[in-house]
Short mmCIF file of C-alpha atoms in Angstrom, two decimals:
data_model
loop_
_atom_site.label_atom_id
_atom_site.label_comp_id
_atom_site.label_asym_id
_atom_site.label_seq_id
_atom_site.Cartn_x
_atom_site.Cartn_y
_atom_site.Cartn_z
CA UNK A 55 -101.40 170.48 -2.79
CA UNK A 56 -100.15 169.93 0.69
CA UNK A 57 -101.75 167.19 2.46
CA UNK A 58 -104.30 168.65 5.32
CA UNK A 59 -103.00 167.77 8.96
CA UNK A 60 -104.85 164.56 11.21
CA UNK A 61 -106.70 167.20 13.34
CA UNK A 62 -108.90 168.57 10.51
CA UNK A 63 -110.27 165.62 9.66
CA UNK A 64 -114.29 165.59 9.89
CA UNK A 65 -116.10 163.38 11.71
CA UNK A 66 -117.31 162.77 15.44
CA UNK A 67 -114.25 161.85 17.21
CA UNK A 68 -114.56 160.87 20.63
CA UNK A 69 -113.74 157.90 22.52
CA UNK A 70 -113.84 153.89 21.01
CA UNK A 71 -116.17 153.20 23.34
CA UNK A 72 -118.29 156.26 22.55
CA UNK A 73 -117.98 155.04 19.00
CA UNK A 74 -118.61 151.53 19.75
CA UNK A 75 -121.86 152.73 21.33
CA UNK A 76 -122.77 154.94 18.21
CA UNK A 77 -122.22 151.86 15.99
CA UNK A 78 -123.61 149.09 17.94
CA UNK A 79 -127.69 149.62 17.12
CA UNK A 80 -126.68 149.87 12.89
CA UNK A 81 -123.53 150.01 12.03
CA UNK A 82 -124.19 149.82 8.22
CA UNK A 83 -126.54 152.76 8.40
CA UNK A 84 -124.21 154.44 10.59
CA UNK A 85 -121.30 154.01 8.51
CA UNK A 86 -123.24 155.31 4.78
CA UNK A 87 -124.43 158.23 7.19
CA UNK A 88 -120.96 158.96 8.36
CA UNK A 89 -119.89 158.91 4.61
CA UNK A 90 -122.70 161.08 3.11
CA UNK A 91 -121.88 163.45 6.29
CA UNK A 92 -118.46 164.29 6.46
CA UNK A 93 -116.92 162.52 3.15
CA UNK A 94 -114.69 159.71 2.12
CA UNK A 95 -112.40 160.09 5.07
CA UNK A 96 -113.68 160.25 8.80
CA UNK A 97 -112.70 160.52 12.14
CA UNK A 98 -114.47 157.95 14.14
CA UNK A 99 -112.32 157.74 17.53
CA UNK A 100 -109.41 159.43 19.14
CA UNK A 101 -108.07 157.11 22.66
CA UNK A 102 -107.15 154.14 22.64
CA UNK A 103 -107.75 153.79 19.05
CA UNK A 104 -107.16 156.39 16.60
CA UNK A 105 -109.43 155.35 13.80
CA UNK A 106 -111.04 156.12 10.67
CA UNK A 107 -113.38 155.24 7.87
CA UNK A 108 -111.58 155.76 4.69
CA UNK A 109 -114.41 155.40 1.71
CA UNK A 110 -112.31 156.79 -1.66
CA UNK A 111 -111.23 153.92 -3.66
CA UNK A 112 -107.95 155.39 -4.16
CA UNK A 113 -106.71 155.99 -1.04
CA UNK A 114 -107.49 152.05 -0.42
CA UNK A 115 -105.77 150.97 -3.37
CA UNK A 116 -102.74 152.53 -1.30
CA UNK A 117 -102.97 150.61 1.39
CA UNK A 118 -103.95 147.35 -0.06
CA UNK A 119 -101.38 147.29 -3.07
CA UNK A 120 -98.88 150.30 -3.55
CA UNK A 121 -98.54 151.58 -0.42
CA UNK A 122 -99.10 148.42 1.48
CA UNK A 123 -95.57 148.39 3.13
CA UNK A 124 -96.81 151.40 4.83
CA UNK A 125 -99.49 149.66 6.84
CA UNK A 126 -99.87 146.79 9.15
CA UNK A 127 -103.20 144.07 9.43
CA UNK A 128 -105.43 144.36 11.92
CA UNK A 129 -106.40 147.28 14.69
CA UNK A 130 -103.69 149.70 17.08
CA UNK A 131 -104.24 151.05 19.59
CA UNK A 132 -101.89 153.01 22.14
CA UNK A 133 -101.21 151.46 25.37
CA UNK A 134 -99.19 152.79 28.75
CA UNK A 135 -95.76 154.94 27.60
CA UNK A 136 -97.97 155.51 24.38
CA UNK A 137 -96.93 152.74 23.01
CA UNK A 138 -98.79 151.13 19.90
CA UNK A 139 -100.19 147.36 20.65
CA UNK A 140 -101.85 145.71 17.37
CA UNK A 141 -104.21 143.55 17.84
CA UNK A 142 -105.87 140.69 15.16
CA UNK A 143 -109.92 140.61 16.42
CA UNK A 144 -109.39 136.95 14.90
CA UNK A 145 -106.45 135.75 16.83
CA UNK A 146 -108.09 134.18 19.83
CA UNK A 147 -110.00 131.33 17.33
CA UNK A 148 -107.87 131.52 14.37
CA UNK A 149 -104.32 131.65 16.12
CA UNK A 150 -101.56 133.15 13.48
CA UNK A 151 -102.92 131.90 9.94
CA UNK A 152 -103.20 133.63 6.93
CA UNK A 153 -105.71 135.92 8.32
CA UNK A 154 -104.13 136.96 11.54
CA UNK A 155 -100.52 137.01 10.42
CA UNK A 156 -98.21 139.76 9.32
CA UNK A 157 -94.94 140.34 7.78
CA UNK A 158 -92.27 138.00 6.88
CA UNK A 159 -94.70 135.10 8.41
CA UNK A 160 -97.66 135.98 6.15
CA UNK A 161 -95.14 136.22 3.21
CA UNK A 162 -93.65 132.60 4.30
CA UNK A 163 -97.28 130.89 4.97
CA UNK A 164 -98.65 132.48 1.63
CA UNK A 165 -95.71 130.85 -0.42
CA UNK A 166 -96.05 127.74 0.96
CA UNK A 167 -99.93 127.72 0.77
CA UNK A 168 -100.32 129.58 -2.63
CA UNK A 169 -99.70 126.38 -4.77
CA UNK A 170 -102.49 124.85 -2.73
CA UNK A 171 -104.94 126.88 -5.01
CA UNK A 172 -104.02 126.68 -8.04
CA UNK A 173 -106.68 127.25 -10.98
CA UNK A 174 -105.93 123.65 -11.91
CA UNK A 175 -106.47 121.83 -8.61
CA UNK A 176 -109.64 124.22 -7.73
CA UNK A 177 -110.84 122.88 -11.15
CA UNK A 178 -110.52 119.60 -10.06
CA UNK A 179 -112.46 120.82 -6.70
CA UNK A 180 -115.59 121.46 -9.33
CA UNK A 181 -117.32 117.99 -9.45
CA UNK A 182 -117.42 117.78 -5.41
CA UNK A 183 -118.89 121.54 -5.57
CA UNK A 184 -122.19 120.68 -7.95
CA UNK A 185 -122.90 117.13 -6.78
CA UNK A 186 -123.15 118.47 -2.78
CA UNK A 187 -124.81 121.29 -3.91
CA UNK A 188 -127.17 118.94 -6.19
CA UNK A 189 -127.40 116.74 -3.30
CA UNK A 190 -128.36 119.41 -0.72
CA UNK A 191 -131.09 120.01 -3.55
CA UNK A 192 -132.55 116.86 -3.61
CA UNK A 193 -132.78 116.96 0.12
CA UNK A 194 -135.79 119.37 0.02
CA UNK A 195 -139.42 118.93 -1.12
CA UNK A 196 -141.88 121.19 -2.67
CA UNK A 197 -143.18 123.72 -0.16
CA UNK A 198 -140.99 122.89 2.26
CA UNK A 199 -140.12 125.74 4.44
CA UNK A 200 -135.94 126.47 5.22
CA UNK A 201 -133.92 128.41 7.26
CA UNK A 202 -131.66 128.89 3.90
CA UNK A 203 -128.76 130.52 5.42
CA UNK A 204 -128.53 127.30 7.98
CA UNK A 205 -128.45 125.19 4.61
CA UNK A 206 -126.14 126.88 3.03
CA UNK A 207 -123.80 127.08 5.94
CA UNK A 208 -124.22 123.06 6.36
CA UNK A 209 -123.68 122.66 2.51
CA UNK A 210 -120.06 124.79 2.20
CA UNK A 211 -118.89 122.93 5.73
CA UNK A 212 -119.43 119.89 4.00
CA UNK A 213 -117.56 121.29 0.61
CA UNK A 214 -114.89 122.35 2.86
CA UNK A 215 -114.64 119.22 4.82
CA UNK A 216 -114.71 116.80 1.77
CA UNK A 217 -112.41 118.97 -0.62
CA UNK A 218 -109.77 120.52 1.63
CA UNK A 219 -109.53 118.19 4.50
CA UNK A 220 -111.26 114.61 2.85
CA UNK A 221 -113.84 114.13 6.08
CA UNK A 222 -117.31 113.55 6.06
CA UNK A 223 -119.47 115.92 7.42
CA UNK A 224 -121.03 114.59 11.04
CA UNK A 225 -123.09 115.98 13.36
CA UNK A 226 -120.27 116.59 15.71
CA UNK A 227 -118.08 118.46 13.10
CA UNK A 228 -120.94 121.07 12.92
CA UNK A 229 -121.94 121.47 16.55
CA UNK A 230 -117.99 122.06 16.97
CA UNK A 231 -117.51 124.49 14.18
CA UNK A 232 -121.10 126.19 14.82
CA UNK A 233 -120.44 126.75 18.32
CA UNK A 234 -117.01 128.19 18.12
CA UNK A 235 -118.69 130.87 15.54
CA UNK A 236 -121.25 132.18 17.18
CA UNK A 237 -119.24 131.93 20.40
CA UNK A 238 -116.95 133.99 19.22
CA UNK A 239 -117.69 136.31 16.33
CA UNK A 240 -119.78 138.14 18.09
CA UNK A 241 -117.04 139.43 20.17
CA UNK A 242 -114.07 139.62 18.30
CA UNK A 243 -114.02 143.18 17.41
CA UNK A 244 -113.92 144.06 21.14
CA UNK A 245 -110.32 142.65 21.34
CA UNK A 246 -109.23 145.66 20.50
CA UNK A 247 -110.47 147.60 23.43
CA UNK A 248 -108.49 148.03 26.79
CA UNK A 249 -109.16 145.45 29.01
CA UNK A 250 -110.77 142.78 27.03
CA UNK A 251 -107.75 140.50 26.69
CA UNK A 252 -107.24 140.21 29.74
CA UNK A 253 -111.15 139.92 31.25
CA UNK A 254 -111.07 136.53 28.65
CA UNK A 255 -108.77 134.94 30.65
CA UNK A 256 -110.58 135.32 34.01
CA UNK A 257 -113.71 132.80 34.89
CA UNK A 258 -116.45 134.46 33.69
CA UNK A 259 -119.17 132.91 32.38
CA UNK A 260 -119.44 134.18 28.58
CA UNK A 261 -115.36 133.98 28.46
CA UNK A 262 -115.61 130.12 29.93
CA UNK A 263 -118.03 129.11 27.12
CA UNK A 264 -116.03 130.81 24.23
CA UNK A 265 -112.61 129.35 25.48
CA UNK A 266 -114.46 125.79 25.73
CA UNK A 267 -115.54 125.90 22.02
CA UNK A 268 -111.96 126.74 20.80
CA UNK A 269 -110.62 124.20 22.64
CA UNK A 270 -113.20 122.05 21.10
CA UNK A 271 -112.12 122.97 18.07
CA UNK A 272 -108.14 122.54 18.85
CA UNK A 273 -109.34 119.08 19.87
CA UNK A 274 -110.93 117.84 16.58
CA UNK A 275 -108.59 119.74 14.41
CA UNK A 276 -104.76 118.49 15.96
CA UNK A 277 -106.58 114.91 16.15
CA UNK A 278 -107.15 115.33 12.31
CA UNK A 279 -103.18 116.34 12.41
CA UNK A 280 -102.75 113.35 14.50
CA UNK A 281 -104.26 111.33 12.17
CA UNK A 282 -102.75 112.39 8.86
CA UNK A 283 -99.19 111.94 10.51
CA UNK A 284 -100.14 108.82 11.39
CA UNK A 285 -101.15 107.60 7.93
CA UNK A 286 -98.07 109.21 6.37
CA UNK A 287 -99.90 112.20 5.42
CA UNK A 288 -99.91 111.02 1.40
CA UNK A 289 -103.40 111.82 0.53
CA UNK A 290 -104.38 114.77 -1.93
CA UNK A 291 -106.51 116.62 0.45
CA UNK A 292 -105.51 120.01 1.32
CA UNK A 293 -104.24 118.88 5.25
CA UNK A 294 -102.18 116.39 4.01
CA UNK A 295 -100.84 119.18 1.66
CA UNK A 296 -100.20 121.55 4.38
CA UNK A 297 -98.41 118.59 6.11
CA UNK A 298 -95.88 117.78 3.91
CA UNK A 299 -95.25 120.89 1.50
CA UNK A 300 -92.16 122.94 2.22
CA UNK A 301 -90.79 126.41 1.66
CA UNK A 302 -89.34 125.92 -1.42
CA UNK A 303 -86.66 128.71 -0.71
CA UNK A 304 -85.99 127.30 2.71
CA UNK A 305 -86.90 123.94 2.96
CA UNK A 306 -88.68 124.49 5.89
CA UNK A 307 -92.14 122.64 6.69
CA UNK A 308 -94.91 123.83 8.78
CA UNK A 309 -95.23 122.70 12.80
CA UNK A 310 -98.08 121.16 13.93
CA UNK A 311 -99.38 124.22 15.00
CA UNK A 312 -99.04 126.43 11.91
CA UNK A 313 -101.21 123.47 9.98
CA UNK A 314 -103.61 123.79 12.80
CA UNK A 315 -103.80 127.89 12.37
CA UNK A 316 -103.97 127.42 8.50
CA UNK A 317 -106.40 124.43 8.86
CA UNK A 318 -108.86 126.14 10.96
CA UNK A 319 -108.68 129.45 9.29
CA UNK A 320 -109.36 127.49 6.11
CA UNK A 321 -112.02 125.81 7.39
CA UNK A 322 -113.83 128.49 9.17
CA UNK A 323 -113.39 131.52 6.89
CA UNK A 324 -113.44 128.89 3.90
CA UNK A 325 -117.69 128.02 4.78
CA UNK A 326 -118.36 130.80 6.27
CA UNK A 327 -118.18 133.70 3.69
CA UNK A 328 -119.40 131.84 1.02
CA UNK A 329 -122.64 130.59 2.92
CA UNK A 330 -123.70 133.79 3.52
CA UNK A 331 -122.86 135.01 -0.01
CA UNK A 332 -125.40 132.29 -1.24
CA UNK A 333 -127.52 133.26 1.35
CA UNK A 334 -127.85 137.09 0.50
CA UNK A 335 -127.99 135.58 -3.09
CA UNK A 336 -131.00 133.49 -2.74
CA UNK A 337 -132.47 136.70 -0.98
CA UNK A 338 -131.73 138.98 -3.73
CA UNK A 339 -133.31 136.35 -6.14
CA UNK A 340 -136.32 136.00 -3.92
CA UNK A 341 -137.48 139.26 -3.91
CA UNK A 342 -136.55 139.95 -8.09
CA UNK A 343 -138.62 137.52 -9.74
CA UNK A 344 -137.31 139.10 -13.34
CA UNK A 345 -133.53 138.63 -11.98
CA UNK A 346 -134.55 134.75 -11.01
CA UNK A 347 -136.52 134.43 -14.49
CA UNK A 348 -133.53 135.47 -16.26
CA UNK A 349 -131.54 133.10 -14.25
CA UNK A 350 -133.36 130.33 -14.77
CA UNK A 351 -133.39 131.04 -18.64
CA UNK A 352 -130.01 130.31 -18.89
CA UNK A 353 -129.77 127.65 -16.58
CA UNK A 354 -132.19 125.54 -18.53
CA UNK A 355 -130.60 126.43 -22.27
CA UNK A 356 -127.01 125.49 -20.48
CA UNK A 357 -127.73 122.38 -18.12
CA UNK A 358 -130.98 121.20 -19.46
CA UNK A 359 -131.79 118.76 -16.60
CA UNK A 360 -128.18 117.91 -15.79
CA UNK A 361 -125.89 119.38 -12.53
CA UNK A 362 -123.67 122.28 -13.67
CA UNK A 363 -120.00 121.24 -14.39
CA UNK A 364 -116.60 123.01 -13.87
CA UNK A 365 -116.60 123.60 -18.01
CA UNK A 366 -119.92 125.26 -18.12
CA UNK A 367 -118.95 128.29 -16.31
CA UNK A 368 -117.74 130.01 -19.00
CA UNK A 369 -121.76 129.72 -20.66
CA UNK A 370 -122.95 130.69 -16.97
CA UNK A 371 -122.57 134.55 -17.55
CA UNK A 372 -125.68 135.85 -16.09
CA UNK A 373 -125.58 133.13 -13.03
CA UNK A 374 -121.81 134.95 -12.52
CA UNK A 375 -123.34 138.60 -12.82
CA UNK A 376 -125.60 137.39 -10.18
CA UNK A 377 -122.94 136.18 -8.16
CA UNK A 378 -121.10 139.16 -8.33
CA UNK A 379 -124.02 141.67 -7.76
CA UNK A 380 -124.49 139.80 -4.52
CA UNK A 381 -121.24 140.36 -3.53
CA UNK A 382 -121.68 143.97 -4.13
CA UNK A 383 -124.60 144.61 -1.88
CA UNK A 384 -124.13 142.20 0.47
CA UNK A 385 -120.02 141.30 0.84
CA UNK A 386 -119.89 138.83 3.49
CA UNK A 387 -116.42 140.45 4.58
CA UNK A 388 -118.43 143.61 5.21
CA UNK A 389 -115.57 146.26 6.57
CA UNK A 390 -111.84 145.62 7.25
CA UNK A 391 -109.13 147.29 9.13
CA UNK A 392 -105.46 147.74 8.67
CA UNK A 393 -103.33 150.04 10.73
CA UNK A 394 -100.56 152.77 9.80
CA UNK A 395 -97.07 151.83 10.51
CA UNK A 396 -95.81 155.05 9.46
CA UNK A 397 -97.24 158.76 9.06
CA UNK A 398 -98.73 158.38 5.71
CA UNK A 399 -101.34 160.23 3.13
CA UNK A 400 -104.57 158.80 3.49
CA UNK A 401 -107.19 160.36 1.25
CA UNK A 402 -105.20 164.14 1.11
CA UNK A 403 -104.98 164.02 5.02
CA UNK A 404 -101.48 163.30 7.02
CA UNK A 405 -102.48 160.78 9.19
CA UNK A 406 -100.55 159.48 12.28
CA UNK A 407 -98.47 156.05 12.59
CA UNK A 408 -100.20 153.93 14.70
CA UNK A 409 -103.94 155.04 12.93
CA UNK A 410 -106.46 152.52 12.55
CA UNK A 411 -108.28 152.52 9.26
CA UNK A 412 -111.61 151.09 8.44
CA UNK A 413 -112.46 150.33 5.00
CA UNK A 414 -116.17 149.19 4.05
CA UNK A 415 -116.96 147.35 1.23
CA UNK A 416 -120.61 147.69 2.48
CA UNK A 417 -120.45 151.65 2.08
CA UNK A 418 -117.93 152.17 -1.02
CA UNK A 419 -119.86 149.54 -2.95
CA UNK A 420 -122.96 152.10 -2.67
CA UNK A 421 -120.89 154.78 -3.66
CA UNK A 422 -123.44 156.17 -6.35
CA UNK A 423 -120.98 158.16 -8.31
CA UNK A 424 -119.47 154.22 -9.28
CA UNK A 425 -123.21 152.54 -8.87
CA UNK A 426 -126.37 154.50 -10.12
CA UNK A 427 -128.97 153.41 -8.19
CA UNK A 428 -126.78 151.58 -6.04
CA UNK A 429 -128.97 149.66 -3.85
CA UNK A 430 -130.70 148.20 -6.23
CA UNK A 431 -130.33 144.67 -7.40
CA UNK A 432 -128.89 144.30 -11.33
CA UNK A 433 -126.80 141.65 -12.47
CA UNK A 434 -127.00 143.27 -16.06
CA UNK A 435 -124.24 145.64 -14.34
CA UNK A 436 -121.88 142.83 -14.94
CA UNK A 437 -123.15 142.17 -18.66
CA UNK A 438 -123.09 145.38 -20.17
CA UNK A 439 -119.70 147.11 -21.67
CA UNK A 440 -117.10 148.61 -18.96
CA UNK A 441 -114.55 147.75 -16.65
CA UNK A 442 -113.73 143.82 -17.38
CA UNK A 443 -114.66 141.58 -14.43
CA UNK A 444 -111.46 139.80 -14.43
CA UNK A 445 -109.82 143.19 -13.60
CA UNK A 446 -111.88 143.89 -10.68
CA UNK A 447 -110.67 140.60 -9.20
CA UNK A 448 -113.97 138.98 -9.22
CA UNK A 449 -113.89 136.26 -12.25
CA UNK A 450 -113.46 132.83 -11.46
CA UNK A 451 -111.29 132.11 -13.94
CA UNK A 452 -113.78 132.20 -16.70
CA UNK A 453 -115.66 134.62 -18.91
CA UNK A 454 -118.11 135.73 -16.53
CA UNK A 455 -118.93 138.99 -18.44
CA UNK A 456 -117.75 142.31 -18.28
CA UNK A 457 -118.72 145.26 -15.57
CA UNK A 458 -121.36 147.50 -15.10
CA UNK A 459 -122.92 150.63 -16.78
CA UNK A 460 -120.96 152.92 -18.87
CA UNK A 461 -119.22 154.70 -15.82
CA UNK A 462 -116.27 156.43 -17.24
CA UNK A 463 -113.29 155.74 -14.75
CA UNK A 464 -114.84 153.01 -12.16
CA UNK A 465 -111.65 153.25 -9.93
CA UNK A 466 -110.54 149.46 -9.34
CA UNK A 467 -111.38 149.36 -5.80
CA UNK A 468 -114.88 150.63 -5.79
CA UNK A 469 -115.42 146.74 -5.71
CA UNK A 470 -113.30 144.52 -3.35
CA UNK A 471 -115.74 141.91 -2.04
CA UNK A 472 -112.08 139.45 -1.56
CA UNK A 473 -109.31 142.27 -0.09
CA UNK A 474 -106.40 143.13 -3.17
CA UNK A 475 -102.92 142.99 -3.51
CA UNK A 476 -100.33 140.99 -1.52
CA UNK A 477 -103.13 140.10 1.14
CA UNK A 478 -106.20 139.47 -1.09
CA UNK A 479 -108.13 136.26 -0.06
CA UNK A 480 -106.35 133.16 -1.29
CA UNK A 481 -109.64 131.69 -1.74
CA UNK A 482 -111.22 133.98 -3.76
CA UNK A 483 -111.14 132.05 -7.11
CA UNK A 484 -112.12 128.72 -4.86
CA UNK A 485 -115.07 130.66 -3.06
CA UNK A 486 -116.01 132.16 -6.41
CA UNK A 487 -116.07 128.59 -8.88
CA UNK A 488 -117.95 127.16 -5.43
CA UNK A 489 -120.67 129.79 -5.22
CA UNK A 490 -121.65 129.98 -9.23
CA UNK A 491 -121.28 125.87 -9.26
CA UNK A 492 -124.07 125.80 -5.92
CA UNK A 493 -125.95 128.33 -7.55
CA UNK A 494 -126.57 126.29 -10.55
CA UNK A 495 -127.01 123.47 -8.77
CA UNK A 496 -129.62 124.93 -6.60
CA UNK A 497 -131.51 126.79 -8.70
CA UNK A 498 -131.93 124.74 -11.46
CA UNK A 499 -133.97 122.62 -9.55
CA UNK A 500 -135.72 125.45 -7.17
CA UNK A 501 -137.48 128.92 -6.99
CA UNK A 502 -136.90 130.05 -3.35
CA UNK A 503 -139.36 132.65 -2.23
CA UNK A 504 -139.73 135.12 0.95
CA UNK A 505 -141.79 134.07 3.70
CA UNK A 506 -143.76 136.61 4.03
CA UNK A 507 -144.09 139.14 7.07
CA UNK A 508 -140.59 138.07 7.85
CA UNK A 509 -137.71 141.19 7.71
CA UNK A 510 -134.72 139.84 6.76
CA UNK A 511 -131.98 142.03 8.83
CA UNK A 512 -127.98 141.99 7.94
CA UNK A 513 -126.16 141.27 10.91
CA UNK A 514 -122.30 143.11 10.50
CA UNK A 515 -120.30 140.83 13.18
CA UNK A 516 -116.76 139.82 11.70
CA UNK A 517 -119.13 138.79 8.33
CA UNK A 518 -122.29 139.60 7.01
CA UNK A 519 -125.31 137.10 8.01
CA UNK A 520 -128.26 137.77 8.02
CA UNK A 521 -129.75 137.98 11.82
CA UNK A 522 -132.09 134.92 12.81
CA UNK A 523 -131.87 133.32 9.73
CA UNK A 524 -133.05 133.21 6.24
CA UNK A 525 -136.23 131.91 6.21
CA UNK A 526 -137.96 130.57 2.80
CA UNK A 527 -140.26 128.64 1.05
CA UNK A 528 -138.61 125.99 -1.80
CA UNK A 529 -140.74 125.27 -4.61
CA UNK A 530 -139.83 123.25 -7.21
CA UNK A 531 -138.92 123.77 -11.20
CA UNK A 532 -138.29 120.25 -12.28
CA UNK A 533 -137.91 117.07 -11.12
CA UNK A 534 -134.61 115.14 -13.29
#
């Protein structure tokens, strides 16, 4: 069958701003209604961005891995002369890392950096995982009352900091980091809209405080250069790494400022997704006692009253369904975008070089023809026979079970919490040992419970937090 032409696509097309506007009170509703309404491919916006949602696993498995040639990261959108601009909405913080980058300078940085995570060094990551996560633990009392999300995001900065770039944690390292986020997530989708690249540069007040917190950041992270330089850069963290490995088919090593773009993408994307994963887990937990129960039934035959180690992970099936059911409701990469570089087939539609395309992971991972009863919360999804984990990209390098009910066919990408193919998160087994090791760690020792009158909200900026916090009440299982 011939594939239908761009301008029969469904959906109400109008301007990005128009869109933007549609979006902005709930975009997560907004985008399952779009999807129920007009079907897995939809026309959100015509000028300056062309753009879509794209919700059929298949047609993403095309852009992300076979057809990925065809399509370029990040947003278009057509300029003066109709000419295409792309644009990265992470570029003004995270400069041209892994994230931001495209082309032959992705495929160079990725070589150099892939080595960098290998199962075996991530495994030797594991003890500095449990004992913050025990240690963040021991920090609380019984009844205490915590903004959990603000814990967790303290606890994987200090991960981060201490595995991949051998600091300590200070109070100055997170104002720095904290500041630069929540200067500048909240705005970074708008980069793509006429105009706005150019209104950061003037003197206003909003673009004054986010260009002071990057160069904040620029500050502490070149002085950390500096510093490992300096000293020869010899150590084993991940900096001094970055510092001194080379391309092993050029010889070429990275400037000062590709370790800076690297660095910082590492160390802001690196915290950030996984707090709020444990976040939205420690939700999920709090408001299924039987989930937590279960939990905590195989936490006590595993660890007894010891921290989790790197080696129990393969016994820690059901705290790795829990993980990974997390992930599926609430993936803290909650959309992403990639643009067409050529007229290509998109979900039996021709659609235009130079399209954006949107695809959720928030909407096709409540896709209920993949996920009966997809919103609610079931780790047994991951225990029961199916689709392997492993093949879904989600195992940590262990046995962490197998996936969901008996649904004949799951196509591969109706679960992509980390991206796929050549661009899929480097960090995703790191991110995924880290969140089942802080899991353990945490809830060994704790039952976390809603506060209650409090609505917890999901806030979609570049990741999924949850708006104003996560407050909740710790009390505690055992004292060791």
């Amino acid at each position: 069958m011939a594939p239908r032409p761009a301008a029969v696509v469904p959906g109400p097309a109008g301007s990005a701003v128009a869109a933007l506007r549609r979006l902005r009170a709930d975009p997560l509703t907004r985008f399952l209604d779009l999807r129920r309404e007009y079907g897995p491919v939809v026309h959100l916006a015509t000028w300056p961005v062309s753009a879509y949602l794209v919700s059929d696993p298949e047609a993403i498995a095309d852009a992300l891995v076979g057809g990925h040639h065809s399509y370029g990261k990040g947003a278009a959108r057509r300029g003066r002369g109709g000419r295409v601009k792309v644009v990265q909405p992470l570029s003004l913080l995270l400069g041209r890392g892994l994230l931001t980058s495209s082309g032959p300078a992705h495929r160079t940085n990725r070589r150099l950096m892939q080595p960098l995570f290998h199962r075996r060094r991530i495994a030797g990551y594991g003890a500095a995982f449990s004992a913050i996560a025990d240690s963040t633990a021991r920090s609380w009392h019984d009844g205490q009352r915590l903004d959990v999300h603000t814990e967790m995001t303290e606890m994987t900065l200090e991960i981060v900091a201490r595995t991949l770039f051998d600091v300590a944690l200070d109070d100055t390292l997170i104002e720095v980091v904290r500041t630069a986020l929540n200067e500048n997530m909240p705005v970074a989708g708008r980069l793509a809209l006429p105009g706005f690249g150019a209104a950061e540069r003037l003197p206003l007040p909003a673009a004054r405080r986010r260009r002071a917190s990057r160069d904040a950041l620029d500050r502490m992270v070149y002085g950390l250069i500096a510093r490992r330089r300096a000293a020869g850069a010899t150590g084993d963290d991940l900096l001094c790494l970055l510092l001194s490995t080379q391309d092993a088919e050029t010889g070429v090593r990275m400037d000062d400022t590709q370790v800076r773009d690297e660095a910082l993408t590492l160390l802001l994307a690196g915290h950030e997704t996984t707090a709020n994963a444990l976040s939205w887990t420690f939700h999920l937990l709090g408001a299924n006692p039987q989930a937590e129960r279960e939990l905590h039934a195989e936490l006590d035959t595993v660890l007894g009253e010891r921290p989790p180690t790197i080696d129990d992970l393969p016994r820690l099936t059901y705290t790795q369904a829990v993980l990974n059911e997390s992930l599926r409701l609430y993936p803290p990469v909650w959309a992403m975008g990639r643009h067409l570089a050529e007229d290509r087939e998109v979900g039996g539609h021709l659609l235009p070089a130079g399209s954006t395309l949107l695809f959720s992971q928030w909407v096709v991972h409540r896709d209920e023809r993949w996920w009966p009863d997809p919103d609610r919360f079931d780790p047994t999804r991951w225990l029961r026979s199916g689709t392997d984990a492993a093949d879904a990209g989600t195992s940590a390098g262990t046995s962490a079970g197998t996936s969901a009910e008996a649904v004949p066919d799951r196509p591969r990408f109706a679960y992509f919490p980390f991206g796929g193919g050549p661009r899929q998160c480097i960090g995703n087994t790191f991110a995924l040992a880290e969140g089942a090791l802080a899991l353990a760690a945490i809830a060994r020792r704790w039952s976390l419970r809603p506060v209650p009158g409090i609505d917890v909200v999901p806030q979609p900026l570049v990741t999924l937090r949850p708006r104003d916090g996560l407050p909740m009440t710790a009390h505690i299982r055992r004292l060791s």
